[in-house]
């Protein structure tokens, strides 16, 4: 096994958990949706989960229903350097649960932009790029 293959094998990510969020659609209707949170094998968070995202977390055991009818929620794609990944980078999708025009929407994007990872899987520890994707459907 090559050194790079050993490094990739030793830095596998594990699927963490889904966080249930109250998401305000562009039509201002609230729905429950899931945000997938990823961790590395040491338990360090890979997905930039910020305080404003957690402010929309809903504590419930009920499954979320797809009330968005296959529409894609608005989100940012956060790109980090990931030397052990074949592509050299990893992208994480972070839901933006705040409606356009809500001051918290821009503030959450700023929180993601300044996020610094604690994971050994990602290098550099800060964001390489951030891309916004609006709600569609």
Tab-separated table of C-alpha atoms in Angstrom:
chain	number	residue	atom	x	y	z
A	1	UNK	CA	0.000	0.000	0.000
A	2	UNK	CA	1.384	3.434	-0.952
A	3	UNK	CA	1.945	6.181	1.623
A	4	UNK	CA	-0.907	8.240	0.188
A	5	UNK	CA	-3.263	5.246	0.293
A	6	UNK	CA	-2.321	4.620	3.942
A	7	UNK	CA	-2.947	8.293	4.729
A	8	UNK	CA	-6.367	8.216	3.039
A	9	UNK	CA	-7.294	5.021	4.863
A	10	UNK	CA	-6.222	6.482	8.218
A	11	UNK	CA	-8.173	9.727	7.690
A	12	UNK	CA	-11.526	8.315	6.650
A	13	UNK	CA	-14.543	10.424	7.403
A	14	UNK	CA	-17.474	8.922	9.184
A	15	UNK	CA	-21.013	10.019	8.696
A	16	UNK	CA	-22.113	11.798	11.783
A	17	UNK	CA	-25.684	12.757	12.206
A	18	UNK	CA	-28.486	14.794	10.763
A	19	UNK	CA	-29.460	18.003	12.491
A	20	UNK	CA	-33.120	18.925	12.105
A	21	UNK	CA	-33.602	22.585	11.202
A	22	UNK	CA	-36.473	25.007	10.914
A	23	UNK	CA	-35.979	26.293	7.373
A	24	UNK	CA	-37.795	29.338	6.008
A	25	UNK	CA	-38.496	28.894	2.314
A	26	UNK	CA	-38.393	31.764	-0.170
A	27	UNK	CA	-42.216	31.907	0.075
A	28	UNK	CA	-41.742	32.449	3.871
A	29	UNK	CA	-43.310	29.087	4.800
A	30	UNK	CA	-41.354	27.174	7.475
A	31	UNK	CA	-40.527	23.490	7.031
A	32	UNK	CA	-38.299	20.973	8.823
A	33	UNK	CA	-35.246	19.785	6.887
A	34	UNK	CA	-32.036	17.907	7.693
A	35	UNK	CA	-28.465	19.201	7.681
A	36	UNK	CA	-25.910	16.374	7.405
A	37	UNK	CA	-22.981	16.821	9.786
A	38	UNK	CA	-19.720	14.974	9.032
A	39	UNK	CA	-16.867	14.098	11.402
A	40	UNK	CA	-13.388	12.671	10.865
A	41	UNK	CA	-12.307	9.415	12.508
A	42	UNK	CA	-11.084	11.357	15.580
A	43	UNK	CA	-14.507	12.939	16.087
A	44	UNK	CA	-13.453	16.390	14.843
A	45	UNK	CA	-16.211	18.191	12.970
A	46	UNK	CA	-15.719	18.514	9.208
A	47	UNK	CA	-18.934	20.334	8.319
A	48	UNK	CA	-18.809	24.023	9.291
A	49	UNK	CA	-21.717	24.031	11.738
A	50	UNK	CA	-22.092	27.571	13.094
A	51	UNK	CA	-23.982	29.149	15.970
A	52	UNK	CA	-26.596	30.732	13.679
A	53	UNK	CA	-27.269	27.378	12.043
A	54	UNK	CA	-27.650	25.756	15.468
A	55	UNK	CA	-30.038	28.552	16.457
A	56	UNK	CA	-32.477	26.998	13.958
A	57	UNK	CA	-32.028	23.454	15.289
A	58	UNK	CA	-35.249	21.731	16.320
A	59	UNK	CA	-35.205	19.051	18.991
A	60	UNK	CA	-37.629	16.369	17.815
A	61	UNK	CA	-37.619	12.636	17.251
A	62	UNK	CA	-40.146	12.997	14.441
A	63	UNK	CA	-38.744	12.432	10.971
A	64	UNK	CA	-38.667	15.433	8.713
A	65	UNK	CA	-41.030	15.328	5.789
A	66	UNK	CA	-40.104	16.524	2.337
A	67	UNK	CA	-42.523	19.424	2.255
A	68	UNK	CA	-40.274	21.147	-0.248
A	69	UNK	CA	-41.396	18.600	-2.866
A	70	UNK	CA	-37.892	17.835	-4.216
A	71	UNK	CA	-36.845	21.497	-4.285
A	72	UNK	CA	-33.272	22.185	-3.224
A	73	UNK	CA	-32.923	24.464	-0.177
A	74	UNK	CA	-30.547	27.424	-0.287
A	75	UNK	CA	-27.057	26.548	0.908
A	76	UNK	CA	-23.391	27.405	0.680
A	77	UNK	CA	-20.753	24.994	-0.547
A	78	UNK	CA	-17.646	25.344	1.618
A	79	UNK	CA	-14.417	24.121	0.014
A	80	UNK	CA	-11.460	23.103	2.191
A	81	UNK	CA	-8.072	21.724	1.237
A	82	UNK	CA	-7.983	17.988	1.840
A	83	UNK	CA	-4.500	16.608	1.022
A	84	UNK	CA	-5.526	12.995	1.616
A	85	UNK	CA	-8.438	13.262	-0.820
A	86	UNK	CA	-7.612	12.346	-4.426
A	87	UNK	CA	-9.009	15.689	-5.630
A	88	UNK	CA	-7.075	17.608	-2.976
A	89	UNK	CA	-10.201	19.267	-1.636
A	90	UNK	CA	-13.438	18.534	0.186
A	91	UNK	CA	-16.720	20.393	-0.210
A	92	UNK	CA	-19.355	20.582	2.488
A	93	UNK	CA	-22.933	21.717	2.003
A	94	UNK	CA	-24.265	24.021	4.714
A	95	UNK	CA	-27.973	24.864	4.655
A	96	UNK	CA	-28.893	28.544	4.983
A	97	UNK	CA	-32.209	28.303	6.873
A	98	UNK	CA	-32.895	32.046	6.957
A	99	UNK	CA	-35.104	33.695	4.330
A	100	UNK	CA	-33.565	36.167	1.886
A	101	UNK	CA	-33.629	39.628	3.452
A	102	UNK	CA	-33.252	38.265	6.993
A	103	UNK	CA	-30.103	39.826	8.485
A	104	UNK	CA	-29.216	36.410	9.972
A	105	UNK	CA	-28.807	34.973	6.463
A	106	UNK	CA	-25.785	37.174	5.713
A	107	UNK	CA	-24.440	36.732	9.248
A	108	UNK	CA	-24.560	32.931	8.940
A	109	UNK	CA	-22.673	33.095	5.631
A	110	UNK	CA	-20.045	35.271	7.352
A	111	UNK	CA	-19.757	32.684	10.147
A	112	UNK	CA	-19.118	29.933	7.597
A	113	UNK	CA	-16.599	32.108	5.739
A	114	UNK	CA	-14.530	32.611	8.908
A	115	UNK	CA	-14.837	29.001	10.126
A	116	UNK	CA	-11.559	27.308	11.099
A	117	UNK	CA	-11.528	23.505	11.215
A	118	UNK	CA	-9.954	21.467	13.999
A	119	UNK	CA	-9.738	18.355	11.829
A	120	UNK	CA	-6.391	16.857	10.756
A	121	UNK	CA	-8.187	15.783	7.579
A	122	UNK	CA	-8.416	19.366	6.290
A	123	UNK	CA	-5.471	21.615	5.391
A	124	UNK	CA	-5.335	24.528	5.386
A	125	UNK	CA	-7.746	24.778	8.287
A	126	UNK	CA	-9.569	27.766	6.805
A	127	UNK	CA	-11.859	27.951	3.815
A	128	UNK	CA	-10.485	27.959	0.257
A	129	UNK	CA	-13.749	29.099	-1.311
A	130	UNK	CA	-17.432	29.547	-0.589
A	131	UNK	CA	-20.222	29.337	-3.167
A	132	UNK	CA	-23.816	30.391	-2.540
A	133	UNK	CA	-26.684	28.406	-4.090
A	134	UNK	CA	-30.205	29.815	-3.931
A	135	UNK	CA	-33.368	27.828	-3.387
A	136	UNK	CA	-34.627	26.167	-6.535
A	137	UNK	CA	-37.688	24.221	-7.460
